[in-house]
DNA sequence: CATGATTACTTGAATGTTCAACTAATAAGC
DNA sequence: GCTTATTAGTTGAACATTCAAGTAATCATG
């Protein structure tokens, strides 16, 4: 532990916000994960893999790029892709120009599963989050998240990560 | 999948906010977990157990109450407490008046570990989150979280969960 | 006060995540 | 071009979390 001359603490408002954020996020994640697990047999992390692939040109992405978009370690993703491959929801294509590289590609079956999972998932997100927020609060949440991102991921280009990219769930819109 | 007459989707602003929130939260959690794991040998979930116990009268809580405060399943907590007990950071005390009940209690060693972990943890939270937010945004984050909580945990009494309870990390303040 | 229901917690198996070590292929330096 | 370094991805072990099933004590009821 590096010694510091003075220790930073949170003031009462920060405390309160931090606690509320933690509990709200925890419960929201639990709801999202349970809904997806029950209705579509996958956790949110796997849903996101399918969603990101569905957005990519040709429904495929380099594994390392996919990991980047997902904020996932390559190792975690590799394990997940193994599982998704046995489920037949994705496929791995080799890159002929660089034999180290693999592309993860959504299969027809994977797309079907995603399209079927999407409405329930979006309903969960909307009813537990956006239906309770004003337009202003949605904007505020974006700004707050962007501010946090500037600290936790300074290298990221905001445009890439944060602009409305037809993201996540909207992806599977028919 | 229950049939719905019309499917809810997210509009562009909601999309953008949702994506940003997801990525920011993911990266923030990764930073917090890595810092705690490296400097104190425990994940954030375990830190929270110690922190909540340290706030309780007598440094102990009924296991089911602790699970509630932590937004954790009893099973998850039970596994975690087993680990923490072997580490010597908590102890389980039986309730003489109801033999089904156990109290989880912070040991002196557990408190020592928590006090040592706290400054680094708070520094991580502050530098990656609160140092980037205005006072207004801190207030907004609280309101947004409270709104989400009203959906995901309608049974919770806001006062209990959300008031500045000397929470989390502040706990370990000497 | 005996039986059935409920509550409190534990356990084990299955799944997911992390970390460090590994393989294989390409790039860089000399 | 040969060696070394870097990059892409995989793997296995350790750990964490979930879910369902199990144990044990207390409560509720008739």
mmCIF file of C-alpha atoms (C1' of nucleotides) in Angstrom:
data_model
loop_
_atom_site.group_PDB
_atom_site.id
_atom_site.type_symbol
_atom_site.label_atom_id
_atom_site.label_comp_id
_atom_site.label_asym_id
_atom_site.label_seq_id
_atom_site.Cartn_x
_atom_site.Cartn_y
_atom_site.Cartn_z
ATOM 1 C CA UNK A 1 0.000 0.000 0.000
ATOM 2 C CA UNK A 2 1.564 3.255 -1.062
ATOM 3 C CA UNK A 3 1.542 5.810 1.731
ATOM 4 C CA UNK A 4 -0.451 8.931 1.053
ATOM 5 C CA UNK A 5 -0.249 12.099 3.035
ATOM 6 C CA UNK A 6 -3.987 12.621 3.044
ATOM 7 C CA UNK A 7 -6.731 10.127 2.381
ATOM 8 C CA UNK A 8 -9.617 10.935 0.091
ATOM 9 C CA UNK A 9 -13.072 10.158 1.482
ATOM 10 C CA UNK A 10 -16.516 10.623 0.059
ATOM 11 C CA UNK A 11 -18.720 13.366 1.400
ATOM 12 C CA UNK A 12 -22.292 12.623 2.393
ATOM 13 C CA UNK A 13 -23.799 13.370 -1.011
ATOM 14 C CA UNK A 14 -21.194 11.289 -2.772
ATOM 15 C CA UNK A 15 -21.749 8.454 -0.301
ATOM 16 C CA UNK A 16 -25.438 8.526 -0.867
ATOM 17 C CA UNK A 17 -25.109 8.613 -4.637
ATOM 18 C CA UNK A 18 -22.519 5.845 -4.622
ATOM 19 C CA UNK A 19 -24.644 3.567 -2.494
ATOM 20 C CA UNK A 20 -27.725 4.204 -4.567
ATOM 21 C CA UNK A 21 -25.828 3.626 -7.799
ATOM 22 C CA UNK A 22 -24.381 0.369 -6.506
ATOM 23 C CA UNK A 23 -27.684 -1.055 -5.318
ATOM 24 C CA UNK A 24 -29.627 0.090 -8.375
ATOM 25 C CA UNK A 25 -27.022 -1.326 -10.735
ATOM 26 C CA UNK A 26 -26.817 -4.595 -8.851
ATOM 27 C CA UNK A 27 -30.565 -5.148 -8.856
ATOM 28 C CA UNK A 28 -30.935 -4.052 -12.447
ATOM 29 C CA UNK A 29 -28.230 -6.460 -13.566
ATOM 30 C CA UNK A 30 -29.854 -9.250 -11.608
ATOM 31 C CA UNK A 31 -33.173 -8.623 -13.298
ATOM 32 C CA UNK A 32 -31.620 -8.456 -16.734
ATOM 33 C CA UNK A 33 -29.610 -11.613 -16.229
ATOM 34 C CA UNK A 34 -32.519 -13.579 -14.850
ATOM 35 C CA UNK A 35 -34.861 -12.519 -17.599
ATOM 36 C CA UNK A 36 -32.393 -13.504 -20.290
ATOM 37 C CA UNK A 37 -31.412 -16.727 -18.572
ATOM 38 C CA UNK A 38 -35.003 -17.809 -18.137
ATOM 39 C CA UNK A 39 -36.403 -16.781 -21.483
ATOM 40 C CA UNK A 40 -33.399 -17.298 -23.723
ATOM 41 C CA UNK A 41 -30.977 -19.522 -21.838
ATOM 42 C CA UNK A 42 -28.076 -17.106 -21.774
ATOM 43 C CA UNK A 43 -26.596 -14.447 -19.499
ATOM 44 C CA UNK A 44 -26.440 -10.823 -20.533
ATOM 45 C CA UNK A 45 -22.759 -11.096 -21.448
ATOM 46 C CA UNK A 46 -23.598 -13.681 -24.089
ATOM 47 C CA UNK A 47 -26.511 -11.668 -25.371
ATOM 48 C CA UNK A 48 -24.133 -8.769 -25.863
ATOM 49 C CA UNK A 49 -21.778 -10.935 -27.890
ATOM 50 C CA UNK A 50 -24.586 -11.862 -30.245
ATOM 51 C CA UNK A 51 -25.841 -8.281 -30.367
ATOM 52 C CA UNK A 52 -22.434 -6.843 -31.239
ATOM 53 C CA UNK A 53 -21.882 -9.439 -33.934
ATOM 54 C CA UNK A 54 -25.287 -8.697 -35.425
ATOM 55 C CA UNK A 55 -24.294 -5.054 -35.767
ATOM 56 C CA UNK A 56 -21.017 -5.790 -37.497
ATOM 57 C CA UNK A 57 -20.702 -5.828 -41.264
ATOM 58 C CA UNK A 58 -21.210 -9.419 -42.373
ATOM 59 C CA UNK A 59 -22.248 -10.341 -38.852
ATOM 60 C CA UNK A 60 -18.628 -11.016 -37.975
ATOM 61 C CA UNK A 61 -15.768 -9.406 -36.064
ATOM 62 C CA UNK A 62 -12.149 -10.118 -35.254
ATOM 63 C CA UNK A 63 -12.080 -11.681 -31.819
ATOM 64 C CA UNK A 64 -9.829 -9.007 -30.408
ATOM 65 C CA UNK A 65 -12.037 -6.259 -31.821
ATOM 66 C CA UNK A 66 -15.076 -7.948 -30.396
ATOM 67 C CA UNK A 67 -13.404 -8.126 -26.987
ATOM 68 C CA UNK A 68 -12.712 -4.429 -27.224
ATOM 69 C CA UNK A 69 -16.262 -3.486 -28.069
ATOM 70 C CA UNK A 70 -17.525 -5.688 -25.262
ATOM 71 C CA UNK A 71 -15.117 -4.406 -22.632
ATOM 72 C CA UNK A 72 -14.134 -8.006 -22.144
ATOM 73 C CA UNK A 73 -10.806 -9.734 -21.749
ATOM 74 C CA UNK A 74 -9.823 -11.864 -24.703
ATOM 75 C CA UNK A 75 -9.662 -14.867 -22.424
ATOM 76 C CA UNK A 76 -13.167 -14.410 -21.120
ATOM 77 C CA UNK A 77 -14.416 -13.961 -24.644
ATOM 78 C CA UNK A 78 -12.560 -17.012 -25.852
ATOM 79 C CA UNK A 79 -14.251 -19.195 -23.246
ATOM 80 C CA UNK A 80 -17.615 -17.677 -24.066
ATOM 81 C CA UNK A 81 -17.142 -18.202 -27.805
ATOM 82 C CA UNK A 82 -16.309 -21.845 -27.208
ATOM 83 C CA UNK A 83 -19.631 -22.228 -25.475
ATOM 84 C CA UNK A 84 -21.549 -20.260 -28.080
ATOM 85 C CA UNK A 85 -19.929 -22.311 -30.817
ATOM 86 C CA UNK A 86 -21.083 -25.585 -29.276
ATOM 87 C CA UNK A 87 -24.549 -24.073 -29.083
ATOM 88 C CA UNK A 88 -24.280 -23.354 -32.788
ATOM 89 C CA UNK A 89 -24.946 -19.655 -32.301
ATOM 90 C CA UNK A 90 -21.589 -18.470 -33.622
ATOM 91 C CA UNK A 91 -18.888 -19.839 -35.860
ATOM 92 C CA UNK A 92 -15.173 -19.079 -36.068
ATOM 93 C CA UNK A 93 -13.734 -18.191 -39.447
ATOM 94 C CA UNK A 94 -10.010 -18.082 -40.058
ATOM 95 C CA UNK A 95 -8.424 -15.042 -41.645
ATOM 96 C CA UNK A 96 -6.498 -16.235 -44.723
ATOM 97 C CA UNK A 97 -4.155 -13.242 -44.677
ATOM 98 C CA UNK A 98 -3.093 -13.697 -41.047
ATOM 99 C CA UNK A 99 -3.375 -17.141 -39.580
ATOM 100 C CA UNK A 100 -3.287 -15.861 -36.008
ATOM 101 C CA UNK A 101 -6.551 -14.039 -36.508
ATOM 102 C CA UNK A 102 -10.027 -15.473 -36.123
ATOM 103 C CA UNK A 103 -13.360 -13.932 -36.907
ATOM 104 C CA UNK A 104 -16.359 -14.702 -34.775
ATOM 105 C CA UNK A 105 -19.489 -14.818 -36.930
ATOM 106 C CA UNK A 106 -23.117 -14.999 -36.005
ATOM 107 C CA UNK A 107 -24.832 -18.057 -37.463
ATOM 108 C CA UNK A 108 -28.399 -17.986 -38.765
ATOM 109 C CA UNK A 109 -29.429 -19.866 -35.678
ATOM 110 C CA UNK A 110 -27.585 -17.329 -33.500
ATOM 111 C CA UNK A 111 -29.378 -14.481 -35.216
ATOM 112 C CA UNK A 112 -32.687 -16.229 -34.753
ATOM 113 C CA UNK A 113 -32.021 -16.670 -31.032
ATOM 114 C CA UNK A 114 -30.984 -13.033 -30.708
ATOM 115 C CA UNK A 115 -34.055 -11.738 -32.514
ATOM 116 C CA UNK A 116 -36.218 -13.825 -30.269
ATOM 117 C CA UNK A 117 -34.427 -12.695 -27.119
ATOM 118 C CA UNK A 118 -34.351 -8.998 -27.940
ATOM 119 C CA UNK A 119 -37.942 -7.890 -27.243
ATOM 120 C CA UNK A 120 -37.996 -9.379 -23.754
ATOM 121 C CA UNK A 121 -34.619 -7.940 -22.973
ATOM 122 C CA UNK A 122 -35.494 -4.458 -24.167
ATOM 123 C CA UNK A 123 -38.738 -4.639 -22.244
ATOM 124 C CA UNK A 124 -36.759 -5.381 -19.089
ATOM 125 C CA UNK A 125 -34.372 -2.503 -19.660
ATOM 126 C CA UNK A 126 -37.146 -0.107 -20.523
ATOM 127 C CA UNK A 127 -39.528 -0.972 -17.728
ATOM 128 C CA UNK A 128 -36.857 -1.007 -15.054
ATOM 129 C CA UNK A 129 -34.930 1.996 -16.221
ATOM 130 C CA UNK A 130 -36.100 4.254 -19.012
ATOM 131 C CA UNK A 131 -39.785 4.221 -18.203
ATOM 132 C CA UNK A 132 -38.811 5.752 -14.851
ATOM 133 C CA UNK A 133 -36.516 8.450 -16.206
ATOM 134 C CA UNK A 134 -37.360 11.812 -17.703
ATOM 135 C CA UNK A 135 -35.782 12.840 -20.991
ATOM 136 C CA UNK A 136 -33.524 15.116 -19.018
ATOM 137 C CA UNK A 137 -32.407 12.292 -16.806
ATOM 138 C CA UNK A 138 -31.600 10.152 -19.831
ATOM 139 C CA UNK A 139 -29.381 12.945 -21.072
ATOM 140 C CA UNK A 140 -27.850 13.357 -17.626
ATOM 141 C CA UNK A 141 -27.141 9.659 -17.396
ATOM 142 C CA UNK A 142 -25.333 9.831 -20.691
ATOM 143 C CA UNK A 143 -23.221 12.772 -19.563
ATOM 144 C CA UNK A 144 -22.386 11.154 -16.246
ATOM 145 C CA UNK A 145 -21.411 7.926 -17.972
ATOM 146 C CA UNK A 146 -19.265 9.818 -20.441
ATOM 147 C CA UNK A 147 -17.534 11.581 -17.566
ATOM 148 C CA UNK A 148 -16.803 8.282 -15.853
ATOM 149 C CA UNK A 149 -15.585 6.848 -19.121
ATOM 150 C CA UNK A 150 -13.141 9.675 -19.535
ATOM 151 C CA UNK A 151 -11.513 8.429 -16.339
ATOM 152 C CA UNK A 152 -11.785 4.675 -16.694
ATOM 153 C CA UNK A 153 -11.057 4.480 -20.407
ATOM 154 C CA UNK A 154 -9.223 7.640 -21.457
ATOM 155 C CA UNK A 155 -7.956 5.954 -24.610
ATOM 156 C CA UNK A 156 -11.424 5.330 -26.002
ATOM 157 C CA UNK A 157 -12.659 7.676 -28.669
ATOM 158 C CA UNK A 158 -15.977 8.912 -27.349
ATOM 159 C CA UNK A 159 -17.555 9.001 -30.805
ATOM 160 C CA UNK A 160 -16.870 5.349 -31.255
ATOM 161 C CA UNK A 161 -18.201 4.125 -27.989
ATOM 162 C CA UNK A 162 -20.856 6.599 -27.124
ATOM 163 C CA UNK A 163 -22.644 7.805 -30.185
ATOM 164 C CA UNK A 164 -25.918 6.098 -30.935
ATOM 165 C CA UNK A 165 -24.569 3.131 -32.821
ATOM 166 C CA UNK A 166 -27.831 1.276 -33.245
ATOM 167 C CA UNK A 167 -26.650 -0.347 -30.125
ATOM 168 C CA UNK A 168 -27.179 -3.399 -28.043
ATOM 169 C CA UNK A 169 -30.736 -4.458 -28.200
ATOM 170 C CA UNK A 170 -31.995 -2.207 -30.926
ATOM 171 C CA UNK A 171 -29.686 -4.251 -33.007
ATOM 172 C CA UNK A 172 -32.043 -7.092 -33.300
ATOM 173 C CA UNK A 173 -34.838 -4.886 -34.526
ATOM 174 C CA UNK A 174 -36.343 -6.652 -37.532
ATOM 175 C CA UNK B 1 -42.017 -15.911 -25.032
ATOM 176 C CA UNK B 2 -45.255 -14.130 -24.275
ATOM 177 C CA UNK B 3 -46.711 -12.468 -27.355
ATOM 178 C CA UNK B 4 -47.010 -8.711 -27.157
ATOM 179 C CA UNK B 5 -48.998 -6.587 -29.488
ATOM 180 C CA UNK B 6 -46.331 -3.938 -29.773
ATOM 181 C CA UNK B 7 -42.685 -4.204 -28.927
ATOM 182 C CA UNK B 8 -40.942 -1.545 -26.900
ATOM 183 C CA UNK B 9 -37.670 -0.294 -28.348
ATOM 184 C CA UNK B 10 -35.228 2.317 -27.157
ATOM 185 C CA UNK B 11 -35.043 5.625 -28.949
ATOM 186 C CA UNK B 12 -31.679 7.028 -29.979
ATOM 187 C CA UNK B 13 -31.080 8.983 -26.801
ATOM 188 C CA UNK B 14 -32.003 6.027 -24.665
ATOM 189 C CA UNK B 15 -29.774 3.775 -26.732
ATOM 190 C CA UNK B 16 -26.872 6.114 -26.361
ATOM 191 C CA UNK B 17 -27.359 6.497 -22.623
ATOM 192 C CA UNK B 18 -27.800 2.754 -22.144
ATOM 193 C CA UNK B 19 -24.632 1.933 -24.040
ATOM 194 C CA UNK B 20 -22.629 4.544 -22.191
ATOM 195 C CA UNK B 21 -23.968 3.407 -18.843
ATOM 196 C CA UNK B 22 -23.124 -0.219 -19.610
ATOM 197 C CA UNK B 23 -19.587 0.468 -20.723
ATOM 198 C CA UNK B 24 -18.842 2.937 -17.955
ATOM 199 C CA UNK B 25 -20.200 0.602 -15.312
ATOM 200 C CA UNK B 26 -18.342 -2.369 -16.716
ATOM 201 C CA UNK B 27 -15.007 -0.568 -16.815
ATOM 202 C CA UNK B 28 -15.510 1.016 -13.419
ATOM 203 C CA UNK B 29 -16.294 -2.364 -11.860
ATOM 204 C CA UNK B 30 -13.244 -3.868 -13.493
ATOM 205 C CA UNK B 31 -11.031 -1.156 -12.051
ATOM 206 C CA UNK B 32 -12.518 -1.482 -8.603
ATOM 207 C CA UNK B 33 -12.228 -5.251 -8.592
ATOM 208 C CA UNK B 34 -8.666 -5.255 -9.828
ATOM 209 C CA UNK B 35 -7.541 -2.650 -7.344
ATOM 210 C CA UNK B 36 -9.060 -4.533 -4.429
ATOM 211 C CA UNK B 37 -7.847 -7.895 -5.645
ATOM 212 C CA UNK B 38 -4.310 -6.663 -6.111
ATOM 213 C CA UNK B 39 -3.949 -4.563 -2.992
ATOM 214 C CA UNK B 40 -6.145 -6.466 -0.574
ATOM 215 C CA UNK B 41 -6.678 -9.922 -2.022
ATOM 216 C CA UNK B 42 -10.448 -9.749 -2.289
ATOM 217 C CA UNK B 43 -13.106 -8.843 -4.824
ATOM 218 C CA UNK B 44 -15.436 -5.921 -4.293
ATOM 219 C CA UNK B 45 -18.273 -8.203 -3.178
ATOM 220 C CA UNK B 46 -16.178 -9.385 -0.250
ATOM 221 C CA UNK B 47 -15.094 -5.889 0.608
ATOM 222 C CA UNK B 48 -18.750 -4.938 0.816
ATOM 223 C CA UNK B 49 -19.441 -7.773 3.237
ATOM 224 C CA UNK B 50 -16.726 -6.531 5.551
ATOM 225 C CA UNK B 51 -17.869 -2.928 5.130
ATOM 226 C CA UNK B 52 -21.491 -3.706 5.946
ATOM 227 C CA UNK B 53 -20.511 -5.704 8.992
ATOM 228 C CA UNK B 54 -18.273 -2.907 10.210
ATOM 229 C CA UNK B 55 -21.252 -0.564 10.086
ATOM 230 C CA UNK B 56 -23.525 -2.845 12.048
ATOM 231 C CA UNK B 57 -23.907 -2.547 15.809
ATOM 232 C CA UNK B 58 -21.448 -4.959 17.375
ATOM 233 C CA UNK B 59 -19.874 -5.541 13.973
ATOM 234 C CA UNK B 60 -22.343 -8.354 13.346
ATOM 235 C CA UNK B 61 -25.526 -9.030 11.392
ATOM 236 C CA UNK B 62 -27.975 -11.845 10.850
ATOM 237 C CA UNK B 63 -26.950 -13.581 7.668
ATOM 238 C CA UNK B 64 -30.295 -12.998 6.003
ATOM 239 C CA UNK B 65 -30.205 -9.303 6.933
ATOM 240 C CA UNK B 66 -26.700 -9.047 5.601
ATOM 241 C CA UNK B 67 -27.792 -10.648 2.337
ATOM 242 C CA UNK B 68 -30.559 -8.114 2.093
ATOM 243 C CA UNK B 69 -28.308 -5.124 2.642
ATOM 244 C CA UNK B 70 -25.849 -6.514 0.117
ATOM 245 C CA UNK B 71 -28.435 -7.287 -2.564
ATOM 246 C CA UNK B 72 -27.069 -10.802 -2.505
ATOM 247 C CA UNK B 73 -28.698 -14.190 -2.505
ATOM 248 C CA UNK B 74 -28.351 -16.065 0.760
ATOM 249 C CA UNK B 75 -26.583 -18.849 -1.077
ATOM 250 C CA UNK B 76 -24.000 -16.577 -2.580
ATOM 251 C CA UNK B 77 -23.413 -14.994 0.781
ATOM 252 C CA UNK B 78 -23.138 -18.363 2.482
ATOM 253 C CA UNK B 79 -20.372 -19.429 0.116
ATOM 254 C CA UNK B 80 -18.620 -16.118 0.568
ATOM 255 C CA UNK B 81 -18.835 -16.282 4.358
ATOM 256 C CA UNK B 82 -17.319 -19.753 4.301
ATOM 257 C CA UNK B 83 -14.346 -18.322 2.464
ATOM 258 C CA UNK B 84 -14.101 -15.267 4.688
ATOM 259 C CA UNK B 85 -14.291 -17.485 7.757
ATOM 260 C CA UNK B 86 -11.356 -19.596 6.629
ATOM 261 C CA UNK B 87 -9.464 -16.379 6.057
ATOM 262 C CA UNK B 88 -10.260 -15.462 9.635
ATOM 263 C CA UNK B 89 -11.913 -12.197 8.621
ATOM 264 C CA UNK B 90 -15.354 -13.062 9.933
ATOM 265 C CA UNK B 91 -16.802 -15.456 12.461
ATOM 266 C CA UNK B 92 -20.244 -17.025 12.732
ATOM 267 C CA UNK B 93 -22.069 -16.713 16.028
ATOM 268 C CA UNK B 94 -25.147 -18.776 16.776
ATOM 269 C CA UNK B 95 -28.298 -17.096 18.003
ATOM 270 C CA UNK B 96 -29.234 -18.785 21.283
ATOM 271 C CA UNK B 97 -32.912 -17.817 20.948
ATOM 272 C CA UNK B 98 -33.331 -19.320 17.466
ATOM 273 C CA UNK B 99 -30.980 -22.042 16.453
ATOM 274 C CA UNK B 100 -31.664 -21.578 12.764
ATOM 275 C CA UNK B 101 -30.148 -18.122 12.856
ATOM 276 C CA UNK B 102 -26.496 -17.230 12.533
ATOM 277 C CA UNK B 103 -24.792 -13.912 12.945
ATOM 278 C CA UNK B 104 -21.837 -13.045 10.808
ATOM 279 C CA UNK B 105 -19.364 -10.976 12.808
ATOM 280 C CA UNK B 106 -16.296 -9.088 11.751
ATOM 281 C CA UNK B 107 -13.171 -10.296 13.522
ATOM 282 C CA UNK B 108 -10.407 -7.967 14.632
ATOM 283 C CA UNK B 109 -8.330 -9.242 11.766
ATOM 284 C CA UNK B 110 -11.204 -8.624 9.366
ATOM 285 C CA UNK B 111 -11.550 -5.072 10.589
ATOM 286 C CA UNK B 112 -7.830 -4.552 10.220
ATOM 287 C CA UNK B 113 -7.939 -5.797 6.642
ATOM 288 C CA UNK B 114 -10.924 -3.580 5.871
ATOM 289 C CA UNK B 115 -9.311 -0.483 7.346
ATOM 290 C CA UNK B 116 -6.233 -1.160 5.304
ATOM 291 C CA UNK B 117 -8.206 -1.733 2.106
ATOM 292 C CA UNK B 118 -10.510 1.242 2.411
ATOM 293 C CA UNK B 119 -8.263 4.153 1.407
ATOM 294 C CA UNK B 120 -7.178 2.539 -1.837
ATOM 295 C CA UNK B 121 -10.718 1.568 -2.665
ATOM 296 C CA UNK B 122 -12.139 5.001 -1.986
ATOM 297 C CA UNK B 123 -9.347 6.522 -4.005
ATOM 298 C CA UNK B 124 -10.347 4.336 -6.939
ATOM 299 C CA UNK B 125 -13.998 5.275 -6.665
ATOM 300 C CA UNK B 126 -13.242 8.939 -6.253
ATOM 301 C CA UNK B 127 -10.693 9.282 -9.004
ATOM 302 C CA UNK B 128 -12.691 7.304 -11.539
ATOM 303 C CA UNK B 129 -16.073 8.696 -10.713
ATOM 304 C CA UNK B 130 -16.604 11.548 -8.306
ATOM 305 C CA UNK B 131 -13.603 13.597 -9.271
ATOM 306 C CA UNK B 132 -15.136 13.782 -12.746
ATOM 307 C CA UNK B 133 -18.641 14.737 -11.675
ATOM 308 C CA UNK B 134 -20.021 18.117 -10.683
ATOM 309 C CA UNK B 135 -22.048 18.428 -7.488
ATOM 310 C CA UNK B 136 -25.120 18.627 -9.649
ATOM 311 C CA UNK B 137 -24.244 15.426 -11.403
ATOM 312 C CA UNK B 138 -23.750 13.664 -8.096
ATOM 313 C CA UNK B 139 -27.252 14.709 -7.134
ATOM 314 C CA UNK B 140 -28.570 13.656 -10.549
ATOM 315 C CA UNK B 141 -26.929 10.268 -10.229
ATOM 316 C CA UNK B 142 -28.629 9.781 -6.916
ATOM 317 C CA UNK B 143 -32.033 10.702 -8.337
ATOM 318 C CA UNK B 144 -31.580 8.480 -11.355
ATOM 319 C CA UNK B 145 -30.517 5.574 -9.163
ATOM 320 C CA UNK B 146 -33.484 6.127 -6.885
ATOM 321 C CA UNK B 147 -35.795 6.094 -9.888
ATOM 322 C CA UNK B 148 -34.340 2.824 -11.106
ATOM 323 C CA UNK B 149 -34.596 1.395 -7.613
ATOM 324 C CA UNK B 150 -38.269 2.242 -7.497
ATOM 325 C CA UNK B 151 -38.682 -0.142 -10.409
ATOM 326 C CA UNK B 152 -36.256 -2.910 -9.563
ATOM 327 C CA UNK B 153 -36.878 -2.988 -5.819
ATOM 328 C CA UNK B 154 -40.260 -1.428 -5.154
ATOM 329 C CA UNK B 155 -40.442 -3.090 -1.754
ATOM 330 C CA UNK B 156 -37.361 -1.321 -0.441
ATOM 331 C CA UNK B 157 -37.920 1.605 1.832
ATOM 332 C CA UNK B 158 -35.882 4.386 0.240
ATOM 333 C CA UNK B 159 -34.835 5.826 3.597
ATOM 334 C CA UNK B 160 -33.219 2.574 4.550
ATOM 335 C CA UNK B 161 -31.248 2.009 1.425
ATOM 336 C CA UNK B 162 -30.540 5.422 0.119
ATOM 337 C CA UNK B 163 -29.945 7.898 2.886
ATOM 338 C CA UNK B 164 -26.323 8.617 3.672
ATOM 339 C CA UNK B 165 -25.808 5.710 6.019
ATOM 340 C CA UNK B 166 -22.088 6.224 6.547
ATOM 341 C CA UNK B 167 -21.852 3.879 3.682
ATOM 342 C CA UNK B 168 -19.556 1.427 2.084
ATOM 343 C CA UNK B 169 -16.086 2.722 2.254
ATOM 344 C CA UNK B 170 -16.575 5.580 4.647
ATOM 345 C CA UNK B 171 -17.225 2.833 7.058
ATOM 346 C CA UNK B 172 -13.650 2.046 7.584
ATOM 347 C CA UNK B 173 -12.775 5.637 8.388
ATOM 348 C CA UNK B 174 -10.598 5.454 11.494
ATOM 349 C "C1'" DC C 1 -49.021 -31.631 21.039
ATOM 350 C "C1'" DA C 2 -48.506 -33.651 16.422
ATOM 351 C "C1'" DT C 3 -48.454 -32.747 11.769
ATOM 352 C "C1'" DG C 4 -47.537 -29.775 7.914
ATOM 353 C "C1'" DA C 5 -45.780 -25.421 6.352
ATOM 354 C "C1'" DT C 6 -42.419 -22.044 6.607
ATOM 355 C "C1'" DT C 7 -37.964 -19.992 7.647
ATOM 356 C "C1'" DA C 8 -32.784 -19.910 7.930
ATOM 357 C "C1'" DC C 9 -29.095 -21.474 6.213
ATOM 358 C "C1'" DT C 10 -25.876 -24.984 3.745
ATOM 359 C "C1'" DT C 11 -24.342 -27.796 0.146
ATOM 360 C "C1'" DG C 12 -22.960 -29.563 -4.519
ATOM 361 C "C1'" DA C 13 -23.061 -29.341 -9.293
ATOM 362 C "C1'" DA C 14 -23.009 -26.462 -13.295
ATOM 363 C "C1'" DT C 15 -21.660 -22.290 -15.220
ATOM 364 C "C1'" DG C 16 -18.962 -18.082 -15.830
ATOM 365 C "C1'" DT C 17 -14.796 -15.201 -14.923
ATOM 366 C "C1'" DT C 18 -9.924 -14.328 -13.913
ATOM 367 C "C1'" DC C 19 -5.156 -14.997 -14.129
ATOM 368 C "C1'" DA C 20 -1.031 -16.856 -15.738
ATOM 369 C "C1'" DA C 21 1.047 -19.876 -18.780
ATOM 370 C "C1'" DC C 22 1.101 -21.573 -23.292
ATOM 371 C "C1'" DT C 23 1.116 -22.134 -28.703
ATOM 372 C "C1'" DA C 24 1.406 -20.346 -33.045
ATOM 373 C "C1'" DA C 25 2.058 -16.776 -36.450
ATOM 374 C "C1'" DT C 26 3.732 -12.361 -37.882
ATOM 375 C "C1'" DA C 27 6.698 -8.236 -37.447
ATOM 376 C "C1'" DA C 28 11.217 -5.922 -36.414
ATOM 377 C "C1'" DG C 29 16.067 -5.446 -35.981
ATOM 378 C "C1'" DC C 30 20.349 -6.504 -37.353
ATOM 379 C "C1'" DG D 1 17.185 -14.433 -43.808
ATOM 380 C "C1'" DC D 2 17.767 -15.400 -38.810
ATOM 381 C "C1'" DT D 3 16.823 -14.202 -34.409
ATOM 382 C "C1'" DT D 4 14.070 -11.907 -31.163
ATOM 383 C "C1'" DA D 5 9.966 -9.525 -29.887
ATOM 384 C "C1'" DT D 6 5.266 -8.858 -30.379
ATOM 385 C "C1'" DT D 7 0.566 -10.100 -31.359
ATOM 386 C "C1'" DA D 8 -3.640 -13.300 -31.514
ATOM 387 C "C1'" DG D 9 -5.826 -16.466 -29.460
ATOM 388 C "C1'" DT D 10 -6.354 -20.848 -26.377
ATOM 389 C "C1'" DT D 11 -6.130 -23.419 -22.267
ATOM 390 C "C1'" DG D 12 -6.379 -25.026 -17.349
ATOM 391 C "C1'" DA D 13 -6.684 -24.129 -12.653
ATOM 392 C "C1'" DA D 14 -8.643 -21.322 -9.060
ATOM 393 C "C1'" DC D 15 -12.260 -18.785 -7.726
ATOM 394 C "C1'" DA D 16 -17.110 -16.773 -7.761
ATOM 395 C "C1'" DT D 17 -22.006 -17.149 -8.622
ATOM 396 C "C1'" DT D 18 -26.327 -19.460 -9.568
ATOM 397 C "C1'" DC D 19 -29.756 -22.806 -9.081
ATOM 398 C "C1'" DA D 20 -31.957 -26.582 -7.073
ATOM 399 C "C1'" DA D 21 -32.029 -29.647 -3.491
ATOM 400 C "C1'" DG D 22 -31.181 -30.624 1.236
ATOM 401 C "C1'" DT D 23 -31.123 -30.127 6.565
ATOM 402 C "C1'" DA D 24 -32.690 -28.426 10.641
ATOM 403 C "C1'" DA D 25 -35.386 -25.514 13.643
ATOM 404 C "C1'" DT D 26 -39.535 -22.965 14.471
ATOM 405 C "C1'" DC D 27 -44.269 -21.697 13.509
ATOM 406 C "C1'" DA D 28 -49.177 -22.548 12.640
ATOM 407 C "C1'" DT D 29 -53.224 -25.434 12.770
ATOM 408 C "C1'" DG D 30 -56.473 -28.201 14.207
#
